[in-house]
mmCIF file of C-alpha atoms and ligand atoms in Angstrom:
data_model
loop_
_atom_site.group_PDB
_atom_site.id
_atom_site.type_symbol
_atom_site.label_atom_id
_atom_site.label_comp_id
_atom_site.label_asym_id
_atom_site.label_seq_id
_atom_site.Cartn_x
_atom_site.Cartn_y
_atom_site.Cartn_z
ATOM 1 C CA MET A 2 58.352 6.305 -12.141
ATOM 2 C CA LYS A 3 58.324 2.209 -11.710
ATOM 3 C CA PHE A 4 57.630 3.187 -7.916
ATOM 4 C CA PHE A 5 55.312 5.701 -8.252
ATOM 5 C CA LYS A 6 52.920 3.886 -11.185
ATOM 6 C CA PHE A 7 52.842 0.993 -8.260
ATOM 7 C CA LEU A 8 51.933 3.252 -5.468
ATOM 8 C CA LEU A 9 49.067 4.760 -7.839
ATOM 9 C CA THR A 10 47.558 0.933 -8.421
ATOM 10 C CA PHE A 11 47.935 0.581 -4.977
ATOM 11 C CA ILE A 12 45.900 3.691 -3.927
ATOM 12 C CA ALA A 13 43.325 2.731 -6.544
ATOM 13 C CA SER A 14 42.965 -0.604 -5.325
ATOM 14 C CA VAL A 15 42.730 0.291 -1.908
ATOM 15 C CA THR A 16 39.745 3.366 -2.636
ATOM 16 C CA LEU A 17 37.910 0.718 -4.830
ATOM 17 C CA LEU A 18 38.081 -2.487 -1.750
ATOM 18 C CA SER A 19 37.244 0.111 0.704
ATOM 19 C CA ASN A 20 34.406 1.204 -1.552
ATOM 20 C CA ILE A 21 33.340 -2.161 -1.496
ATOM 21 C CA SER A 22 33.196 -3.250 1.598
ATOM 22 C CA ASN A 23 32.064 0.081 3.144
ATOM 23 C CA ALA A 24 28.750 0.451 1.458
ATOM 24 C CA SER A 25 27.951 -0.944 -1.869
ATOM 25 C CA GLU A 26 24.499 -2.536 -0.304
ATOM 26 C CA LYS A 27 22.057 -4.527 -2.630
ATOM 27 C CA TRP A 28 18.537 -4.697 -1.720
ATOM 28 C CA ASP A 29 15.451 -6.488 -3.444
ATOM 29 C CA MET A 30 12.822 -4.477 -2.970
ATOM 30 C CA ALA A 31 9.666 -6.740 -2.793
ATOM 31 C CA LEU A 32 6.224 -5.268 -4.511
ATOM 32 C CA ALA A 33 2.729 -7.071 -4.602
ATOM 33 C CA TYR A 34 1.190 -4.850 -7.177
ATOM 34 C CA GLY A 35 1.888 -4.989 -10.962
ATOM 35 C CA ALA A 36 4.959 -2.702 -12.820
ATOM 36 C CA GLY A 37 2.303 -0.730 -14.163
ATOM 37 C CA ASN A 38 0.531 0.113 -11.071
ATOM 38 C CA PHE A 39 1.096 3.718 -9.841
ATOM 39 C CA HIS A 40 2.660 2.363 -5.906
ATOM 40 C CA SER A 41 4.750 0.057 -8.539
ATOM 41 C CA ALA A 42 6.174 2.845 -10.836
ATOM 42 C CA ASN A 43 6.810 5.083 -7.826
ATOM 43 C CA ALA A 44 8.235 2.809 -6.126
ATOM 44 C CA THR A 45 10.609 2.366 -8.914
ATOM 45 C CA GLU A 46 11.151 5.871 -9.544
ATOM 46 C CA PHE A 47 12.379 5.917 -5.363
ATOM 47 C CA ALA A 48 14.368 2.975 -5.689
ATOM 48 C CA LYS A 49 16.513 4.339 -8.778
ATOM 49 C CA ASN A 50 16.683 8.133 -7.090
ATOM 50 C CA VAL A 51 18.484 6.045 -3.999
ATOM 51 C CA THR A 52 20.792 4.108 -6.492
ATOM 52 C CA ILE A 53 22.033 7.160 -8.661
ATOM 53 C CA LYS A 54 22.355 9.715 -5.699
ATOM 54 C CA SER A 55 24.123 7.310 -3.367
ATOM 55 C CA ASN A 56 26.145 6.759 -6.357
ATOM 56 C CA GLY A 57 25.804 2.956 -5.954
ATOM 57 C CA ARG A 58 26.602 2.603 -2.410
ATOM 58 C CA LEU A 59 23.129 1.590 -2.146
ATOM 59 C CA THR A 60 21.093 0.124 -5.180
ATOM 60 C CA ILE A 61 17.745 -1.323 -4.983
ATOM 61 C CA PHE A 62 16.329 -3.862 -7.019
ATOM 62 C CA THR A 63 12.335 -3.700 -7.200
ATOM 63 C CA HIS A 64 10.415 -6.847 -7.762
ATOM 64 C CA PRO A 65 6.900 -6.016 -8.871
ATOM 65 C CA GLY A 66 3.936 -8.192 -9.006
ATOM 66 C CA GLY A 67 4.505 -10.481 -6.573
ATOM 67 C CA SER A 68 7.664 -12.121 -8.153
ATOM 68 C CA LEU A 69 9.974 -12.057 -5.225
ATOM 69 C CA TYR A 70 7.070 -12.579 -2.658
ATOM 70 C CA LYS A 71 3.508 -12.342 -3.015
ATOM 71 C CA GLY A 72 1.362 -9.718 -1.170
ATOM 72 C CA GLY A 73 0.435 -11.621 1.488
ATOM 73 C CA GLU A 74 4.029 -12.911 2.457
ATOM 74 C CA ILE A 75 5.759 -9.198 1.876
ATOM 75 C CA PHE A 76 5.615 -8.594 5.664
ATOM 76 C CA ARG A 77 7.116 -11.478 7.235
ATOM 77 C CA ALA A 78 9.579 -11.721 4.567
ATOM 78 C CA VAL A 79 11.034 -8.165 5.291
ATOM 79 C CA ARG A 80 10.495 -8.966 9.194
ATOM 80 C CA THR A 81 12.771 -11.923 9.205
ATOM 81 C CA GLY A 82 15.296 -10.490 6.788
ATOM 82 C CA GLN A 83 14.718 -12.774 3.693
ATOM 83 C CA ALA A 84 13.715 -9.247 1.669
ATOM 84 C CA PRO A 85 15.485 -6.178 3.142
ATOM 85 C CA ILE A 86 12.550 -4.019 2.168
ATOM 86 C CA GLY A 87 9.030 -4.520 0.598
ATOM 87 C CA GLU A 88 5.992 -3.022 0.214
ATOM 88 C CA ARG A 89 2.378 -3.972 2.356
ATOM 89 C CA PHE A 90 -0.864 -2.898 1.994
ATOM 90 C CA MET A 91 -1.214 -1.689 5.693
ATOM 91 C CA SER A 92 -4.680 -2.733 6.578
ATOM 92 C CA ALA A 93 -4.035 -6.404 5.665
ATOM 93 C CA LEU A 94 -1.782 -6.345 8.829
ATOM 94 C CA GLY A 95 -4.745 -5.836 11.426
ATOM 95 C CA LYS A 96 -3.810 -8.631 13.558
ATOM 96 C CA GLU A 97 -0.145 -7.039 13.644
ATOM 97 C CA ASP A 98 -1.394 -4.162 15.091
ATOM 98 C CA PRO A 99 -4.935 -2.959 14.782
ATOM 99 C CA LEU A 100 -3.755 0.477 14.078
ATOM 100 C CA LEU A 101 -2.460 -0.419 10.990
ATOM 101 C CA GLU A 102 -6.271 -1.083 10.046
ATOM 102 C CA ILE A 103 -7.100 2.472 11.017
ATOM 103 C CA ASP A 104 -7.172 3.687 7.034
ATOM 104 C CA SER A 105 -9.582 1.093 6.261
ATOM 105 C CA GLN A 106 -12.852 1.668 8.559
ATOM 106 C CA PRO A 107 -15.231 3.344 6.409
ATOM 107 C CA PHE A 108 -16.429 6.568 6.436
ATOM 108 C CA LEU A 109 -13.533 7.888 8.973
ATOM 109 C CA ALA A 110 -12.207 9.786 6.302
ATOM 110 C CA THR A 111 -13.565 10.209 2.889
ATOM 111 C CA THR A 112 -11.264 12.895 1.280
ATOM 112 C CA TYR A 113 -7.683 12.755 0.688
ATOM 113 C CA SER A 114 -7.255 15.873 3.303
ATOM 114 C CA ASP A 115 -8.860 13.866 5.870
ATOM 115 C CA ALA A 116 -7.093 10.788 4.792
ATOM 116 C CA MET A 117 -3.516 12.757 5.213
ATOM 117 C CA LYS A 118 -4.606 13.993 8.288
ATOM 118 C CA LEU A 119 -5.715 10.711 10.156
ATOM 119 C CA TYR A 120 -2.160 9.580 8.580
ATOM 120 C CA LYS A 121 -0.134 12.080 10.362
ATOM 121 C CA ALA A 122 -2.367 11.384 13.312
ATOM 122 C CA SER A 123 -1.580 7.654 13.527
ATOM 123 C CA LYS A 124 1.633 7.514 12.382
ATOM 124 C CA PRO A 125 3.912 8.237 15.516
ATOM 125 C CA ASP A 126 1.716 5.164 16.765
ATOM 126 C CA ILE A 127 2.335 2.901 13.946
ATOM 127 C CA VAL A 128 5.816 3.998 13.325
ATOM 128 C CA LYS A 129 6.320 2.761 16.899
ATOM 129 C CA GLY A 130 4.702 -0.403 16.541
ATOM 130 C CA LEU A 131 6.776 -1.338 13.237
ATOM 131 C CA ASP A 132 9.984 -0.669 15.090
ATOM 132 C CA GLU A 133 9.376 -2.838 17.996
ATOM 133 C CA LYS A 134 8.991 -5.663 15.879
ATOM 134 C CA GLY A 135 12.301 -4.724 13.896
ATOM 135 C CA LEU A 136 11.310 -2.587 10.836
ATOM 136 C CA VAL A 137 12.125 0.589 9.830
ATOM 137 C CA PHE A 138 9.102 2.679 8.394
ATOM 138 C CA LEU A 139 9.732 4.696 5.367
ATOM 139 C CA TYR A 140 6.737 6.387 3.266
ATOM 140 C CA ALA A 141 2.877 5.513 2.801
ATOM 141 C CA VAL A 142 0.589 6.204 -0.256
ATOM 142 C CA PRO A 143 -3.114 5.973 -0.313
ATOM 143 C CA TRP A 144 -5.033 4.095 -3.064
ATOM 144 C CA PRO A 145 -7.906 6.294 -4.572
ATOM 145 C CA ALA A 146 -11.222 6.020 -2.908
ATOM 146 C CA GLN A 147 -12.539 2.532 -2.767
ATOM 147 C CA GLY A 148 -15.808 1.521 -4.652
ATOM 148 C CA LEU A 149 -18.468 -1.242 -5.124
ATOM 149 C CA TYR A 150 -18.132 -3.211 -8.158
ATOM 150 C CA SER A 151 -20.566 -5.564 -9.138
ATOM 151 C CA LYS A 152 -21.251 -7.874 -12.217
ATOM 152 C CA LYS A 153 -25.408 -7.045 -11.706
ATOM 153 C CA GLU A 154 -26.860 -3.851 -10.771
ATOM 154 C CA ILE A 155 -27.420 -3.059 -6.734
ATOM 155 C CA ASN A 156 -30.340 -1.195 -6.411
ATOM 156 C CA SER A 157 -31.309 -1.910 -2.555
ATOM 157 C CA VAL A 158 -29.748 -3.832 0.242
ATOM 158 C CA SER A 159 -31.304 -7.340 -0.759
ATOM 159 C CA ASP A 160 -29.787 -7.264 -3.875
ATOM 160 C CA LEU A 161 -25.987 -7.441 -1.707
ATOM 161 C CA LYS A 162 -27.558 -10.487 -0.405
ATOM 162 C CA GLY A 163 -25.214 -13.866 -1.166
ATOM 163 C CA LEU A 164 -23.042 -11.995 -3.604
ATOM 164 C CA LYS A 165 -19.722 -13.734 -3.611
ATOM 165 C CA PHE A 166 -17.556 -10.831 -3.088
ATOM 166 C CA ARG A 167 -14.106 -10.749 -3.201
ATOM 167 C CA ALA A 168 -12.324 -9.114 -0.100
ATOM 168 C CA TYR A 169 -8.639 -7.836 0.299
ATOM 169 C CA ASN A 170 -8.775 -7.691 4.330
ATOM 170 C CA SER A 171 -10.329 -7.926 7.838
ATOM 171 C CA ALA A 172 -12.948 -4.898 7.120
ATOM 172 C CA THR A 173 -13.698 -6.044 3.915
ATOM 173 C CA ILE A 174 -14.489 -9.321 4.896
ATOM 174 C CA ARG A 175 -16.680 -7.601 8.004
ATOM 175 C CA ILE A 176 -18.519 -5.590 5.698
ATOM 176 C CA ALA A 177 -19.576 -8.533 3.378
ATOM 177 C CA GLU A 178 -21.169 -10.146 6.561
ATOM 178 C CA LEU A 179 -22.566 -7.439 7.761
ATOM 179 C CA THR A 180 -24.062 -6.633 4.349
ATOM 180 C CA GLY A 181 -24.711 -10.011 3.704
ATOM 181 C CA MET A 182 -22.443 -10.961 1.015
ATOM 182 C CA ALA A 183 -19.981 -13.974 0.475
ATOM 183 C CA PRO A 184 -16.429 -12.986 1.397
ATOM 184 C CA THR A 185 -13.409 -14.721 -0.061
ATOM 185 C CA LYS A 186 -10.028 -13.339 0.152
ATOM 186 C CA ILE A 187 -8.328 -12.744 -2.601
ATOM 187 C CA GLU A 188 -4.856 -10.838 -4.235
ATOM 188 C CA ALA A 189 -5.334 -8.247 -6.381
ATOM 189 C CA ALA A 190 -3.473 -10.075 -9.050
ATOM 190 C CA GLU A 191 -5.966 -12.836 -9.257
ATOM 191 C CA ILE A 192 -9.093 -10.662 -9.590
ATOM 192 C CA SER A 193 -9.441 -11.233 -13.032
ATOM 193 C CA GLN A 194 -9.242 -14.908 -12.754
ATOM 194 C CA ALA A 195 -11.283 -14.953 -9.799
ATOM 195 C CA PHE A 196 -14.109 -12.855 -11.813
ATOM 196 C CA SER A 197 -13.857 -14.767 -15.240
ATOM 197 C CA THR A 198 -14.362 -18.059 -13.563
ATOM 198 C CA GLY A 199 -17.333 -16.842 -11.371
ATOM 199 C CA ALA A 200 -15.544 -17.439 -8.332
ATOM 200 C CA VAL A 201 -16.813 -14.072 -7.376
ATOM 201 C CA GLU A 202 -19.076 -11.645 -8.242
ATOM 202 C CA SER A 203 -18.493 -8.162 -6.352
ATOM 203 C CA MET A 204 -15.854 -6.597 -4.934
ATOM 204 C CA ILE A 205 -15.229 -3.131 -3.195
ATOM 205 C CA THR A 206 -11.574 -1.673 -4.558
ATOM 206 C CA SER A 207 -10.210 1.302 -5.993
ATOM 207 C CA PRO A 208 -11.147 2.833 -9.912
ATOM 208 C CA THR A 209 -7.387 1.622 -10.028
ATOM 209 C CA THR A 210 -6.731 -1.782 -9.196
ATOM 210 C CA GLY A 211 -10.373 -2.320 -11.376
ATOM 211 C CA LYS A 212 -9.080 -0.724 -14.340
ATOM 212 C CA ASN A 213 -5.174 -2.704 -13.866
ATOM 213 C CA SER A 214 -7.105 -5.926 -13.860
ATOM 214 C CA LYS A 215 -9.665 -4.908 -16.974
ATOM 215 C CA ILE A 216 -12.484 -5.803 -15.100
ATOM 216 C CA TRP A 217 -14.792 -4.757 -17.724
ATOM 217 C CA GLU A 218 -13.544 -7.750 -19.441
ATOM 218 C CA ASN A 219 -14.643 -10.229 -17.017
ATOM 219 C CA GLY A 220 -18.563 -9.354 -17.093
ATOM 220 C CA VAL A 221 -18.483 -6.468 -14.268
ATOM 221 C CA LYS A 222 -20.759 -3.600 -15.544
ATOM 222 C CA TYR A 223 -20.953 -1.604 -12.479
ATOM 223 C CA PHE A 224 -18.983 0.794 -10.058
ATOM 224 C CA TYR A 225 -20.226 2.683 -7.382
ATOM 225 C CA ASP A 226 -18.195 4.888 -6.022
ATOM 226 C CA ILE A 227 -18.933 4.992 -2.326
ATOM 227 C CA ALA A 228 -15.643 6.664 -1.204
ATOM 228 C CA ALA A 229 -15.584 5.712 2.379
ATOM 229 C CA TRP A 230 -11.646 5.094 2.785
ATOM 230 C CA PHE A 231 -8.907 5.676 1.700
ATOM 231 C CA PRO A 232 -6.305 2.519 2.395
ATOM 232 C CA LYS A 233 -2.638 3.005 1.925
ATOM 233 C CA ASN A 234 0.692 0.710 1.282
ATOM 234 C CA MET A 235 3.790 1.161 3.114
ATOM 235 C CA ILE A 236 7.393 0.904 2.572
ATOM 236 C CA ILE A 237 9.390 -1.009 5.476
ATOM 237 C CA VAL A 238 12.770 -1.963 5.933
ATOM 238 C CA ASN A 239 14.287 -4.521 7.741
ATOM 239 C CA LYS A 240 16.048 -3.297 10.779
ATOM 240 C CA ASP A 241 19.476 -5.340 10.544
ATOM 241 C CA ALA A 242 19.614 -3.965 6.753
ATOM 242 C CA TRP A 243 18.714 -0.762 7.958
ATOM 243 C CA ASN A 244 21.798 -0.982 10.431
ATOM 244 C CA LYS A 245 24.330 -1.583 7.875
ATOM 245 C CA LEU A 246 23.822 2.097 6.205
ATOM 246 C CA ASP A 247 25.816 4.605 7.460
ATOM 247 C CA LYS A 248 24.042 7.966 8.834
ATOM 248 C CA ASP A 249 24.785 9.679 5.437
ATOM 249 C CA LEU A 250 22.622 6.999 3.515
ATOM 250 C CA GLN A 251 20.115 6.751 6.193
ATOM 251 C CA ASN A 252 19.611 10.040 5.804
ATOM 252 C CA LEU A 253 19.377 10.191 2.020
ATOM 253 C CA VAL A 254 17.151 7.123 1.796
ATOM 254 C CA MET A 255 14.733 9.400 4.470
ATOM 255 C CA LYS A 256 14.506 11.847 1.898
ATOM 256 C CA GLU A 257 13.804 10.269 -1.217
ATOM 257 C CA ALA A 258 11.010 8.518 0.863
ATOM 258 C CA ALA A 259 9.747 11.892 1.689
ATOM 259 C CA LEU A 260 9.662 12.888 -1.884
ATOM 260 C CA ALA A 261 8.194 9.500 -2.753
ATOM 261 C CA GLU A 262 5.373 9.742 -0.471
ATOM 262 C CA ARG A 263 4.470 13.481 -1.797
ATOM 263 C CA LYS A 264 4.527 12.125 -5.422
ATOM 264 C CA GLY A 265 2.747 9.128 -4.474
ATOM 265 C CA TRP A 266 -0.175 10.799 -3.070
ATOM 266 C CA GLU A 267 -0.258 13.147 -6.200
ATOM 267 C CA LEU A 268 -0.299 10.167 -8.532
ATOM 268 C CA SER A 269 -3.146 8.613 -6.510
ATOM 269 C CA LYS A 270 -5.365 11.672 -6.462
ATOM 270 C CA ARG A 271 -4.801 11.792 -10.213
ATOM 271 C CA GLY A 272 -6.022 8.125 -10.445
ATOM 272 C CA ASN A 273 -8.916 8.975 -8.124
ATOM 273 C CA VAL A 274 -10.376 10.863 -11.566
ATOM 274 C CA ALA A 275 -8.385 9.510 -14.513
ATOM 275 C CA ASP A 276 -9.215 5.820 -13.583
ATOM 276 C CA LYS A 277 -12.964 6.289 -12.766
ATOM 277 C CA LYS A 278 -13.249 8.057 -16.282
ATOM 278 C CA ALA A 279 -11.007 5.209 -17.932
ATOM 279 C CA LEU A 280 -14.014 2.479 -16.436
ATOM 280 C CA ALA A 281 -16.478 4.652 -18.057
ATOM 281 C CA ASP A 282 -14.433 4.851 -21.239
ATOM 282 C CA ALA A 283 -14.424 1.233 -21.011
ATOM 283 C CA GLY A 284 -18.171 1.054 -20.981
ATOM 284 C CA MET A 285 -18.810 0.451 -17.552
ATOM 285 C CA VAL A 286 -21.718 2.244 -15.751
ATOM 286 C CA VAL A 287 -20.242 4.680 -12.790
ATOM 287 C CA GLY A 288 -22.372 6.258 -10.386
ATOM 288 C CA LYS A 289 -23.150 6.379 -6.726
ATOM 289 C CA VAL A 290 -25.228 4.026 -4.507
ATOM 290 C CA ASN A 291 -28.847 5.342 -4.174
ATOM 291 C CA ALA A 292 -29.849 6.870 -0.490
ATOM 292 C CA GLU A 293 -30.845 3.717 1.025
ATOM 293 C CA LEU A 294 -27.980 1.684 0.451
ATOM 294 C CA GLN A 295 -25.732 4.364 1.682
ATOM 295 C CA LYS A 296 -27.477 4.543 4.827
ATOM 296 C CA HIS A 297 -26.870 0.658 4.886
ATOM 297 C CA PHE A 298 -23.473 1.280 4.249
ATOM 298 C CA GLN A 299 -23.423 4.166 6.830
ATOM 299 C CA SER A 300 -24.824 2.068 9.518
ATOM 300 C CA VAL A 301 -22.314 -0.854 8.716
ATOM 301 C CA GLY A 302 -19.623 1.280 9.165
ATOM 302 C CA ALA A 303 -20.085 2.712 12.478
ATOM 303 C CA THR A 304 -20.883 -1.013 13.604
ATOM 304 C CA MET A 305 -17.079 -1.783 12.460
ATOM 305 C CA ALA A 306 -15.776 1.192 14.196
ATOM 306 C CA LYS A 307 -17.270 0.643 17.387
ATOM 307 C CA GLU A 308 -15.637 -2.892 16.800
ATOM 308 C CA TRP A 309 -12.157 -1.457 15.884
ATOM 309 C CA ALA A 310 -12.343 0.559 19.221
ATOM 310 C CA ASP A 311 -12.807 -2.228 21.199
ATOM 311 C CA ARG A 312 -9.795 -4.030 19.715
ATOM 312 C CA ALA A 313 -7.207 -0.937 19.176
ATOM 313 C CA GLY A 314 -8.214 0.164 22.942
ATOM 314 C CA SER A 315 -6.626 3.025 24.503
ATOM 315 C CA ARG A 316 -3.831 3.710 21.601
ATOM 316 C CA GLY A 317 -6.969 3.505 19.184
ATOM 317 C CA ALA A 318 -8.687 6.522 21.222
ATOM 318 C CA SER A 319 -5.992 8.877 21.912
ATOM 319 C CA VAL A 320 -5.282 8.837 17.581
ATOM 320 C CA LEU A 321 -8.616 9.159 17.261
ATOM 321 C CA LYS A 322 -8.386 12.084 19.567
ATOM 322 C CA ALA A 323 -5.363 13.629 17.449
ATOM 323 C CA TYR A 324 -7.475 13.184 14.436
ATOM 324 C CA LYS A 325 -10.755 14.654 15.599
HETATM 325 N N1 PCA B 410 -6.197 -1.878 -4.066
HETATM 326 C C1 PCA B 410 -5.910 -3.555 -3.656
HETATM 327 C C2 PCA B 410 -6.046 -2.567 -2.191
HETATM 328 C C3 PCA B 410 -6.989 -1.564 -2.193
HETATM 329 C C4 PCA B 410 -7.095 -1.101 -3.728
HETATM 330 O O1 PCA B 410 -7.825 -0.177 -4.151
HETATM 331 C C5 PCA B 410 -6.646 -4.493 -3.927
HETATM 332 O O2 PCA B 410 -7.701 -4.263 -4.178
HETATM 333 O O3 PCA B 410 -6.133 -5.710 -3.255
#
């Protein structure tokens, strides 16, 4: 009897130990945007599902709002393994790979279905490029359509001249340059402060980000729905961390990633309608730019398309061919 009890305890401890040494990985996930943002909420749901469905063999803790690493630090942090997993705004990484900023080229994809087509056409090369940098790509989700916010009314190209403009990547900096605005790069988390102190007076971003920053409380009255592009966030994993998971666990993570991607696109589409309404409900003037301005932005887009094609070379050309 005594021996039997001993045997049971022995088996129990061995099982426990092997569980701990085998799997039981813990990942801290760096997220740049606030907990209330749909990207963060979706990533949190993904993390929870992986944790539950792996029976705790992989636990993912999310850190929204740049609390682990700020947006601008996340790519490097994941690449160097300081964070095993994180989310990054793809088109801020044009210096790493021009293909990563294909989704911020104005007027290339102006609907969700074109944005999806562009994503599918560019994904294989993007994934390969990231793999060469020691990163595993999990999924990508777009922000709602980008529009122009301004403290004052914009009726002509000359109204844009000299506006202090909040930019979030090279493409928005370039738009500002080509339209005579004065760009400064500022993280999403600092938007409210930048507008309230008068550091900036205009920006191009989604209705979602304007809503999340309660932009109407900072003297911003106008939103012009240009809807010229749908920039994406991507979730990436450090390859060394990835290789510590066995095949089953890797498959589970990929399956949950595909689900999160699908849900994320749906959430984005919903936000594209609901968040614009939220801006209007908060008293903002929500509309379109006039024909003159539309034409102006379109010609800026054409210039940028040429510049991007030069930077992206033959890889870029073959992605564009696959897209069109
Ligand atoms: N919001 C993010 C990126 C694009 C968007 O819609 C931002 O403004 O930083």
